[in-house]
mmCIF file of C-alpha atoms in Angstrom:
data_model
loop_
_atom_site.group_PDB
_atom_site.id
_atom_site.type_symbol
_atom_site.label_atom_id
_atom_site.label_comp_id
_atom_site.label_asym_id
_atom_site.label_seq_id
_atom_site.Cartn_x
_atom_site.Cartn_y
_atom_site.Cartn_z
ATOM 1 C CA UNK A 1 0.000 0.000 0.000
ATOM 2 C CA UNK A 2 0.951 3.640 -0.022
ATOM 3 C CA UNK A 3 2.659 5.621 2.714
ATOM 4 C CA UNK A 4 0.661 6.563 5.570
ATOM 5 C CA UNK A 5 -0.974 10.495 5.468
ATOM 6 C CA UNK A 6 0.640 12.257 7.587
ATOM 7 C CA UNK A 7 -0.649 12.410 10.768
ATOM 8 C CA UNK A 8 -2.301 9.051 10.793
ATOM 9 C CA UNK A 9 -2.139 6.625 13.469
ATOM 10 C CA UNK A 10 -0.929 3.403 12.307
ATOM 11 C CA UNK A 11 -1.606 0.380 13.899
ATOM 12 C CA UNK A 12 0.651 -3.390 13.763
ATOM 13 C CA UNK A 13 1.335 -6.591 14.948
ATOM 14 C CA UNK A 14 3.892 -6.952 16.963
ATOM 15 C CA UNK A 15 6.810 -9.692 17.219
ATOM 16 C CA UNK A 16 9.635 -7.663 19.043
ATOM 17 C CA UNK A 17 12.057 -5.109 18.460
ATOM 18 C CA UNK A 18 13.042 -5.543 14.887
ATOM 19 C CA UNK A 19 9.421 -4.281 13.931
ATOM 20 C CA UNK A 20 10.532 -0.919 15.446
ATOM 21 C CA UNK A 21 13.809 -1.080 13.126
ATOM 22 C CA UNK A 22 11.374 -2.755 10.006
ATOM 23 C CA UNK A 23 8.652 0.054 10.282
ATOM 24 C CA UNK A 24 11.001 2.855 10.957
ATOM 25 C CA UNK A 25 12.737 2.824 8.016
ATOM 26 C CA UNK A 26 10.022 3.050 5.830
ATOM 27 C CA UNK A 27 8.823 6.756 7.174
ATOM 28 C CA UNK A 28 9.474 9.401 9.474
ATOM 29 C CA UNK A 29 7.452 8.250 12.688
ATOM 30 C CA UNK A 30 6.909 8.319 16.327
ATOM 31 C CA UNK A 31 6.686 5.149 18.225
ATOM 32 C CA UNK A 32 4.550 4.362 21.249
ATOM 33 C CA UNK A 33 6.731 2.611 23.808
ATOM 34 C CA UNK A 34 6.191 1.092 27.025
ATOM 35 C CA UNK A 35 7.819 3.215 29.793
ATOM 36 C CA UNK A 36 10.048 0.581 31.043
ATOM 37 C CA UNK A 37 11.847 0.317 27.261
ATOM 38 C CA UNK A 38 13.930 3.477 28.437
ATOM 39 C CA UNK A 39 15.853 0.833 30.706
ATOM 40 C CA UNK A 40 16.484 -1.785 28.426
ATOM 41 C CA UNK A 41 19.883 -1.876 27.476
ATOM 42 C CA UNK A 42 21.305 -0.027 24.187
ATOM 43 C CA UNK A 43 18.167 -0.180 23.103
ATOM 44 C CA UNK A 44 16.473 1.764 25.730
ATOM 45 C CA UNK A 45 18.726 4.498 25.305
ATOM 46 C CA UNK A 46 18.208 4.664 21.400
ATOM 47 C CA UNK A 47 14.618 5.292 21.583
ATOM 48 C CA UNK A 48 14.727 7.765 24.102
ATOM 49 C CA UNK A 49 17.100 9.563 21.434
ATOM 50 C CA UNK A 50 14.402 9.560 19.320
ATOM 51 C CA UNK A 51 10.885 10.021 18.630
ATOM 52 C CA UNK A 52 8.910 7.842 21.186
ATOM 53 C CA UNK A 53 5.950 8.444 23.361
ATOM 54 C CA UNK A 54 6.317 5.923 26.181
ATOM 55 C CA UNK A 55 3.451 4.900 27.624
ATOM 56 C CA UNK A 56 3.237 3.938 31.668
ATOM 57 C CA UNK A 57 0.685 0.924 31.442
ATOM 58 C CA UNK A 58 0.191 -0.016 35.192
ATOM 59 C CA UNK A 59 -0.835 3.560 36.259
ATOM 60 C CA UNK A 60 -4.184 4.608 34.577
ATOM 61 C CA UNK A 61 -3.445 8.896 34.954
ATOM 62 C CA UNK A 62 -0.125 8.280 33.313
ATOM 63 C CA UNK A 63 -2.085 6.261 30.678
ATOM 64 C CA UNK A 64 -4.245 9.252 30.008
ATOM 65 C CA UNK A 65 -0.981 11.286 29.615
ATOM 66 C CA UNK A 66 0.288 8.812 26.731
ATOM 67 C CA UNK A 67 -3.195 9.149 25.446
ATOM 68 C CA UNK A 68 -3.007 12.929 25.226
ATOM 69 C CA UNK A 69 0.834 12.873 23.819
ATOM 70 C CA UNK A 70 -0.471 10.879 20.944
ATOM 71 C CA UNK A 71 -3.491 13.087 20.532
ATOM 72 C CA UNK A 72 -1.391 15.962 20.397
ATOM 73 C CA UNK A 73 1.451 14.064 18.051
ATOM 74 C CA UNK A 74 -1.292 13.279 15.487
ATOM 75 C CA UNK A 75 -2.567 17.349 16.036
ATOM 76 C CA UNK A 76 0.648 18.448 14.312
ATOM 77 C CA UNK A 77 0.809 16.328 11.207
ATOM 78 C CA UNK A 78 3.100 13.277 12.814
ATOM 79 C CA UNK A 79 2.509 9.677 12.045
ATOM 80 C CA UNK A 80 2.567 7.927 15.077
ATOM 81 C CA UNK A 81 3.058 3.689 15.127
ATOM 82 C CA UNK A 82 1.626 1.750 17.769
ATOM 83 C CA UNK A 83 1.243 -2.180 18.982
ATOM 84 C CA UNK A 84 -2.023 -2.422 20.324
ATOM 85 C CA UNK A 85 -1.720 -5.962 20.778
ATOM 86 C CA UNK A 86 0.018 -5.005 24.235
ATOM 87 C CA UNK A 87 3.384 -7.463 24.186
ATOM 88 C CA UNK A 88 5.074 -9.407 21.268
ATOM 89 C CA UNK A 89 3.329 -12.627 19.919
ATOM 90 C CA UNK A 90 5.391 -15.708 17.617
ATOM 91 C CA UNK A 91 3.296 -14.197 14.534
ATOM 92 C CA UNK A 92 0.621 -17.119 14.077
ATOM 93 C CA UNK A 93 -2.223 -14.875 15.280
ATOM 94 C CA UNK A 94 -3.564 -11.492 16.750
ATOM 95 C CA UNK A 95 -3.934 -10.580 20.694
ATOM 96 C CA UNK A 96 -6.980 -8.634 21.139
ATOM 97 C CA UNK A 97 -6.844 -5.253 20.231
ATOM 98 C CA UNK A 98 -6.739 -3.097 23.125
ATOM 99 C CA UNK A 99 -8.699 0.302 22.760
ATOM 100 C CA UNK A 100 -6.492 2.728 24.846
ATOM 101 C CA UNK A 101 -4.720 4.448 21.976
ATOM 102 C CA UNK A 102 -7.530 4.791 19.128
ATOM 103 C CA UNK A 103 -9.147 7.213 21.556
ATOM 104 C CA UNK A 104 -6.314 9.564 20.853
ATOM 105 C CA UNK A 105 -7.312 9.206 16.964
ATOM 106 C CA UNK A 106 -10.590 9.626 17.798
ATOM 107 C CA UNK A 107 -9.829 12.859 19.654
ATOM 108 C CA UNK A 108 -7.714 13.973 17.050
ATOM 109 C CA UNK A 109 -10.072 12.895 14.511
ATOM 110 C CA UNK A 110 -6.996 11.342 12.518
ATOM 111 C CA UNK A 111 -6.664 8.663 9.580
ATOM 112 C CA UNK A 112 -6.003 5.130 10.879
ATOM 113 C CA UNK A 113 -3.906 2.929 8.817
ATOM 114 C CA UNK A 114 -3.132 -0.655 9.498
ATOM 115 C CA UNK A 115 -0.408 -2.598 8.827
ATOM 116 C CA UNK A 116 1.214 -6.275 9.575
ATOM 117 C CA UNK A 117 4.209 -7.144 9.697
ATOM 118 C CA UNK A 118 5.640 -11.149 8.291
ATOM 119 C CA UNK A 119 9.601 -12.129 8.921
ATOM 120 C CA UNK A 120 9.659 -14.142 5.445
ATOM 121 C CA UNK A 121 13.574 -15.358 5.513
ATOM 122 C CA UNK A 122 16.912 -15.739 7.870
ATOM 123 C CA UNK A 123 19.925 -15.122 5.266
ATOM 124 C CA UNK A 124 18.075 -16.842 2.852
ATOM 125 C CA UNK A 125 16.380 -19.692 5.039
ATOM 126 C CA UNK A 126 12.849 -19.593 5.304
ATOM 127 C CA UNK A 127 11.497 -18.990 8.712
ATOM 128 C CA UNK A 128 9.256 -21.375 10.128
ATOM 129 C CA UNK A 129 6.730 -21.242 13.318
ATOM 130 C CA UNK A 130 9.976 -23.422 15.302
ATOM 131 C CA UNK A 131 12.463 -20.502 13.954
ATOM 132 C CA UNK A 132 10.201 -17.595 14.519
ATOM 133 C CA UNK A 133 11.981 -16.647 17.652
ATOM 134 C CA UNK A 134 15.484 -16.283 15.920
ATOM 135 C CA UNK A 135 13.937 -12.727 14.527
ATOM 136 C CA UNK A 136 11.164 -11.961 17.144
ATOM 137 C CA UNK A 137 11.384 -11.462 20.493
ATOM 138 C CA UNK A 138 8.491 -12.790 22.759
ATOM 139 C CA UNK A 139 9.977 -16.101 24.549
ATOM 140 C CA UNK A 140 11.365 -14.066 27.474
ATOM 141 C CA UNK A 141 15.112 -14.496 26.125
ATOM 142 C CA UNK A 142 17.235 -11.965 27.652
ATOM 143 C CA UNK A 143 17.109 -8.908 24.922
ATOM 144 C CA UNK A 144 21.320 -8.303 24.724
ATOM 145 C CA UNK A 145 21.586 -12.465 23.972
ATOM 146 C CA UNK A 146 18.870 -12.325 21.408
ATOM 147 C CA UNK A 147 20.227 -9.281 19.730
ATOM 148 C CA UNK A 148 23.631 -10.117 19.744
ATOM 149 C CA UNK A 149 22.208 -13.749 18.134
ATOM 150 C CA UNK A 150 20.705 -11.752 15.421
ATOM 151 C CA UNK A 151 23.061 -9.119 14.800
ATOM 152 C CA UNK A 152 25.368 -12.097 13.924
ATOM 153 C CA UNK A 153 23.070 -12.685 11.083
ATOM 154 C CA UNK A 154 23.454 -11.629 7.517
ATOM 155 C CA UNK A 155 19.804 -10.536 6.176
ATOM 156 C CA UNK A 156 16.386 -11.014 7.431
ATOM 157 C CA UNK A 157 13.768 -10.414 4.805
ATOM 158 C CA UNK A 158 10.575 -8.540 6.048
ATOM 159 C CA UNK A 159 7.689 -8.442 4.369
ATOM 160 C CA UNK A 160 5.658 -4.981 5.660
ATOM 161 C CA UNK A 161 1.956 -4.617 4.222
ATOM 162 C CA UNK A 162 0.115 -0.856 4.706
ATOM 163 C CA UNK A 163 -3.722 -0.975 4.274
ATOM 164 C CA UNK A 164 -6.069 1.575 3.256
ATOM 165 C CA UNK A 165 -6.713 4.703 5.721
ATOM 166 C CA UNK A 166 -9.774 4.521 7.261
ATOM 167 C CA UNK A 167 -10.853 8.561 7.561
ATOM 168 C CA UNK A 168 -12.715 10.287 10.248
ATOM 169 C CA UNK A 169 -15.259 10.786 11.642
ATOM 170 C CA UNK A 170 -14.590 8.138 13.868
ATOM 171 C CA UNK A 171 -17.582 6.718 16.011
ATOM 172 C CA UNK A 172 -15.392 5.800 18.944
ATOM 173 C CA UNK A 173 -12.589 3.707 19.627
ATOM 174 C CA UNK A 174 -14.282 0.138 20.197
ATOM 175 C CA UNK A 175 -15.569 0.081 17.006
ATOM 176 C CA UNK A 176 -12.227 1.612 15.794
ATOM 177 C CA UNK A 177 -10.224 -0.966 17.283
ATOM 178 C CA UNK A 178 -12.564 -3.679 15.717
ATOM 179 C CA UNK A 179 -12.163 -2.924 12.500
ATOM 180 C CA UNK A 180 -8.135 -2.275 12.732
ATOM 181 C CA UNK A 181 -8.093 -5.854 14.148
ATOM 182 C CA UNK A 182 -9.875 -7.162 11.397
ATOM 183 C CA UNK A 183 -7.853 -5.489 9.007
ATOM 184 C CA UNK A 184 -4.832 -6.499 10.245
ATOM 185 C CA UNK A 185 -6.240 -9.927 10.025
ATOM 186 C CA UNK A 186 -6.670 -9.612 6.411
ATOM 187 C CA UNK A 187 -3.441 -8.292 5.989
ATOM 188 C CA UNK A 188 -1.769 -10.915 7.553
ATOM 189 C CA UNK A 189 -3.982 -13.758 5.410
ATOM 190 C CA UNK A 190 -4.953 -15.185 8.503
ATOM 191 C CA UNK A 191 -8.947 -16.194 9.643
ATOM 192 C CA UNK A 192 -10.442 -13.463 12.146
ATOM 193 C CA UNK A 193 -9.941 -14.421 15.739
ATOM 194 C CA UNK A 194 -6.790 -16.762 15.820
ATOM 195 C CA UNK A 195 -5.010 -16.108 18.601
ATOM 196 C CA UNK A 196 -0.901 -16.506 18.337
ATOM 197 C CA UNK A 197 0.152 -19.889 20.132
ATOM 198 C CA UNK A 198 3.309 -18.299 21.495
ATOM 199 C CA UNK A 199 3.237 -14.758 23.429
ATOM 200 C CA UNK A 200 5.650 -12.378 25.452
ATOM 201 C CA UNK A 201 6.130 -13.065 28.876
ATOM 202 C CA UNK A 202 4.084 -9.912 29.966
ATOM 203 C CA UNK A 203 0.993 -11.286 28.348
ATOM 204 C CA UNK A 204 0.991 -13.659 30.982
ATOM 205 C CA UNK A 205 0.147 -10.401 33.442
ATOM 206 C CA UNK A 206 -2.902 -7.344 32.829
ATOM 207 C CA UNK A 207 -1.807 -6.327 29.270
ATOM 208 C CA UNK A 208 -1.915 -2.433 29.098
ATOM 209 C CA UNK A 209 -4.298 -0.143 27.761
ATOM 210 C CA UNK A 210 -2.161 0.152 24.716
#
Protein backbone atom coordinates (compact mmCIF):
# COMPACT_ATOMS: atom_id res chain seq x y z
CA UNK A 1 0.00 0.00 0.00
CA UNK A 2 0.95 3.64 -0.02
CA UNK A 3 2.66 5.62 2.71
CA UNK A 4 0.66 6.56 5.57
CA UNK A 5 -0.97 10.50 5.47
CA UNK A 6 0.64 12.26 7.59
CA UNK A 7 -0.65 12.41 10.77
CA UNK A 8 -2.30 9.05 10.79
CA UNK A 9 -2.14 6.62 13.47
CA UNK A 10 -0.93 3.40 12.31
CA UNK A 11 -1.61 0.38 13.90
CA UNK A 12 0.65 -3.39 13.76
CA UNK A 13 1.33 -6.59 14.95
CA UNK A 14 3.89 -6.95 16.96
CA UNK A 15 6.81 -9.69 17.22
CA UNK A 16 9.63 -7.66 19.04
CA UNK A 17 12.06 -5.11 18.46
CA UNK A 18 13.04 -5.54 14.89
CA UNK A 19 9.42 -4.28 13.93
CA UNK A 20 10.53 -0.92 15.45
CA UNK A 21 13.81 -1.08 13.13
CA UNK A 22 11.37 -2.75 10.01
CA UNK A 23 8.65 0.05 10.28
CA UNK A 24 11.00 2.86 10.96
CA UNK A 25 12.74 2.82 8.02
CA UNK A 26 10.02 3.05 5.83
CA UNK A 27 8.82 6.76 7.17
CA UNK A 28 9.47 9.40 9.47
CA UNK A 29 7.45 8.25 12.69
CA UNK A 30 6.91 8.32 16.33
CA UNK A 31 6.69 5.15 18.23
CA UNK A 32 4.55 4.36 21.25
CA UNK A 33 6.73 2.61 23.81
CA UNK A 34 6.19 1.09 27.03
CA UNK A 35 7.82 3.22 29.79
CA UNK A 36 10.05 0.58 31.04
CA UNK A 37 11.85 0.32 27.26
CA UNK A 38 13.93 3.48 28.44
CA UNK A 39 15.85 0.83 30.71
CA UNK A 40 16.48 -1.78 28.43
CA UNK A 41 19.88 -1.88 27.48
CA UNK A 42 21.30 -0.03 24.19
CA UNK A 43 18.17 -0.18 23.10
CA UNK A 44 16.47 1.76 25.73
CA UNK A 45 18.73 4.50 25.30
CA UNK A 46 18.21 4.66 21.40
CA UNK A 47 14.62 5.29 21.58
CA UNK A 48 14.73 7.77 24.10
CA UNK A 49 17.10 9.56 21.43
CA UNK A 50 14.40 9.56 19.32
CA UNK A 51 10.89 10.02 18.63
CA UNK A 52 8.91 7.84 21.19
CA UNK A 53 5.95 8.44 23.36
CA UNK A 54 6.32 5.92 26.18
CA UNK A 55 3.45 4.90 27.62
CA UNK A 56 3.24 3.94 31.67
CA UNK A 57 0.68 0.92 31.44
CA UNK A 58 0.19 -0.02 35.19
CA UNK A 59 -0.83 3.56 36.26
CA UNK A 60 -4.18 4.61 34.58
CA UNK A 61 -3.44 8.90 34.95
CA UNK A 62 -0.12 8.28 33.31
CA UNK A 63 -2.08 6.26 30.68
CA UNK A 64 -4.24 9.25 30.01
CA UNK A 65 -0.98 11.29 29.61
CA UNK A 66 0.29 8.81 26.73
CA UNK A 67 -3.20 9.15 25.45
CA UNK A 68 -3.01 12.93 25.23
CA UNK A 69 0.83 12.87 23.82
CA UNK A 70 -0.47 10.88 20.94
CA UNK A 71 -3.49 13.09 20.53
CA UNK A 72 -1.39 15.96 20.40
CA UNK A 73 1.45 14.06 18.05
CA UNK A 74 -1.29 13.28 15.49
CA UNK A 75 -2.57 17.35 16.04
CA UNK A 76 0.65 18.45 14.31
CA UNK A 77 0.81 16.33 11.21
CA UNK A 78 3.10 13.28 12.81
CA UNK A 79 2.51 9.68 12.05
CA UNK A 80 2.57 7.93 15.08
CA UNK A 81 3.06 3.69 15.13
CA UNK A 82 1.63 1.75 17.77
CA UNK A 83 1.24 -2.18 18.98
CA UNK A 84 -2.02 -2.42 20.32
CA UNK A 85 -1.72 -5.96 20.78
CA UNK A 86 0.02 -5.01 24.24
CA UNK A 87 3.38 -7.46 24.19
CA UNK A 88 5.07 -9.41 21.27
CA UNK A 89 3.33 -12.63 19.92
CA UNK A 90 5.39 -15.71 17.62
CA UNK A 91 3.30 -14.20 14.53
CA UNK A 92 0.62 -17.12 14.08
CA UNK A 93 -2.22 -14.87 15.28
CA UNK A 94 -3.56 -11.49 16.75
CA UNK A 95 -3.93 -10.58 20.69
CA UNK A 96 -6.98 -8.63 21.14
CA UNK A 97 -6.84 -5.25 20.23
CA UNK A 98 -6.74 -3.10 23.12
CA UNK A 99 -8.70 0.30 22.76
CA UNK A 100 -6.49 2.73 24.85
CA UNK A 101 -4.72 4.45 21.98
CA UNK A 102 -7.53 4.79 19.13
CA UNK A 103 -9.15 7.21 21.56
CA UNK A 104 -6.31 9.56 20.85
CA UNK A 105 -7.31 9.21 16.96
CA UNK A 106 -10.59 9.63 17.80
CA UNK A 107 -9.83 12.86 19.65
CA UNK A 108 -7.71 13.97 17.05
CA UNK A 109 -10.07 12.90 14.51
CA UNK A 110 -7.00 11.34 12.52
CA UNK A 111 -6.66 8.66 9.58
CA UNK A 112 -6.00 5.13 10.88
CA UNK A 113 -3.91 2.93 8.82
CA UNK A 114 -3.13 -0.65 9.50
CA UNK A 115 -0.41 -2.60 8.83
CA UNK A 116 1.21 -6.28 9.57
CA UNK A 117 4.21 -7.14 9.70
CA UNK A 118 5.64 -11.15 8.29
CA UNK A 119 9.60 -12.13 8.92
CA UNK A 120 9.66 -14.14 5.44
CA UNK A 121 13.57 -15.36 5.51
CA UNK A 122 16.91 -15.74 7.87
CA UNK A 123 19.92 -15.12 5.27
CA UNK A 124 18.07 -16.84 2.85
CA UNK A 125 16.38 -19.69 5.04
CA UNK A 126 12.85 -19.59 5.30
CA UNK A 127 11.50 -18.99 8.71
CA UNK A 128 9.26 -21.38 10.13
CA UNK A 129 6.73 -21.24 13.32
CA UNK A 130 9.98 -23.42 15.30
CA UNK A 131 12.46 -20.50 13.95
CA UNK A 132 10.20 -17.59 14.52
CA UNK A 133 11.98 -16.65 17.65
CA UNK A 134 15.48 -16.28 15.92
CA UNK A 135 13.94 -12.73 14.53
CA UNK A 136 11.16 -11.96 17.14
CA UNK A 137 11.38 -11.46 20.49
CA UNK A 138 8.49 -12.79 22.76
CA UNK A 139 9.98 -16.10 24.55
CA UNK A 140 11.36 -14.07 27.47
CA UNK A 141 15.11 -14.50 26.12
CA UNK A 142 17.24 -11.97 27.65
CA UNK A 143 17.11 -8.91 24.92
CA UNK A 144 21.32 -8.30 24.72
CA UNK A 145 21.59 -12.46 23.97
CA UNK A 146 18.87 -12.32 21.41
CA UNK A 147 20.23 -9.28 19.73
CA UNK A 148 23.63 -10.12 19.74
CA UNK A 149 22.21 -13.75 18.13
CA UNK A 150 20.70 -11.75 15.42
CA UNK A 151 23.06 -9.12 14.80
CA UNK A 152 25.37 -12.10 13.92
CA UNK A 153 23.07 -12.68 11.08
CA UNK A 154 23.45 -11.63 7.52
CA UNK A 155 19.80 -10.54 6.18
CA UNK A 156 16.39 -11.01 7.43
CA UNK A 157 13.77 -10.41 4.81
CA UNK A 158 10.57 -8.54 6.05
CA UNK A 159 7.69 -8.44 4.37
CA UNK A 160 5.66 -4.98 5.66
CA UNK A 161 1.96 -4.62 4.22
CA UNK A 162 0.11 -0.86 4.71
CA UNK A 163 -3.72 -0.98 4.27
CA UNK A 164 -6.07 1.57 3.26
CA UNK A 165 -6.71 4.70 5.72
CA UNK A 166 -9.77 4.52 7.26
CA UNK A 167 -10.85 8.56 7.56
CA UNK A 168 -12.71 10.29 10.25
CA UNK A 169 -15.26 10.79 11.64
CA UNK A 170 -14.59 8.14 13.87
CA UNK A 171 -17.58 6.72 16.01
CA UNK A 172 -15.39 5.80 18.94
CA UNK A 173 -12.59 3.71 19.63
CA UNK A 174 -14.28 0.14 20.20
CA UNK A 175 -15.57 0.08 17.01
CA UNK A 176 -12.23 1.61 15.79
CA UNK A 177 -10.22 -0.97 17.28
CA UNK A 178 -12.56 -3.68 15.72
CA UNK A 179 -12.16 -2.92 12.50
CA UNK A 180 -8.14 -2.27 12.73
CA UNK A 181 -8.09 -5.85 14.15
CA UNK A 182 -9.88 -7.16 11.40
CA UNK A 183 -7.85 -5.49 9.01
CA UNK A 184 -4.83 -6.50 10.25
CA UNK A 185 -6.24 -9.93 10.03
CA UNK A 186 -6.67 -9.61 6.41
CA UNK A 187 -3.44 -8.29 5.99
CA UNK A 188 -1.77 -10.92 7.55
CA UNK A 189 -3.98 -13.76 5.41
CA UNK A 190 -4.95 -15.18 8.50
CA UNK A 191 -8.95 -16.19 9.64
CA UNK A 192 -10.44 -13.46 12.15
CA UNK A 193 -9.94 -14.42 15.74
CA UNK A 194 -6.79 -16.76 15.82
CA UNK A 195 -5.01 -16.11 18.60
CA UNK A 196 -0.90 -16.51 18.34
CA UNK A 197 0.15 -19.89 20.13
CA UNK A 198 3.31 -18.30 21.49
CA UNK A 199 3.24 -14.76 23.43
CA UNK A 200 5.65 -12.38 25.45
CA UNK A 201 6.13 -13.07 28.88
CA UNK A 202 4.08 -9.91 29.97
CA UNK A 203 0.99 -11.29 28.35
CA UNK A 204 0.99 -13.66 30.98
CA UNK A 205 0.15 -10.40 33.44
CA UNK A 206 -2.90 -7.34 32.83
CA UNK A 207 -1.81 -6.33 29.27
CA UNK A 208 -1.92 -2.43 29.10
CA UNK A 209 -4.30 -0.14 27.76
CA UNK A 210 -2.16 0.15 24.72
Amino acid sequence: GQLPPPGSLVVANHQGYVDIVSLGSLFPCIFVARHDMRRWPLFGQLAASGATIFFNRDNKRAGVRGVAQVREALKVGATVIAFPEGTSTDGSGLLPFRTGVFQAAVDAQAPVVPAAIRYLELDGKPLYEETRSLVGWFQGEPFLKHLVRLGSRRHVEVAISLGEPRWPPHPDRRELAAWAEEEVFRLLGLPPGTRPRRVGREAAQERGAL
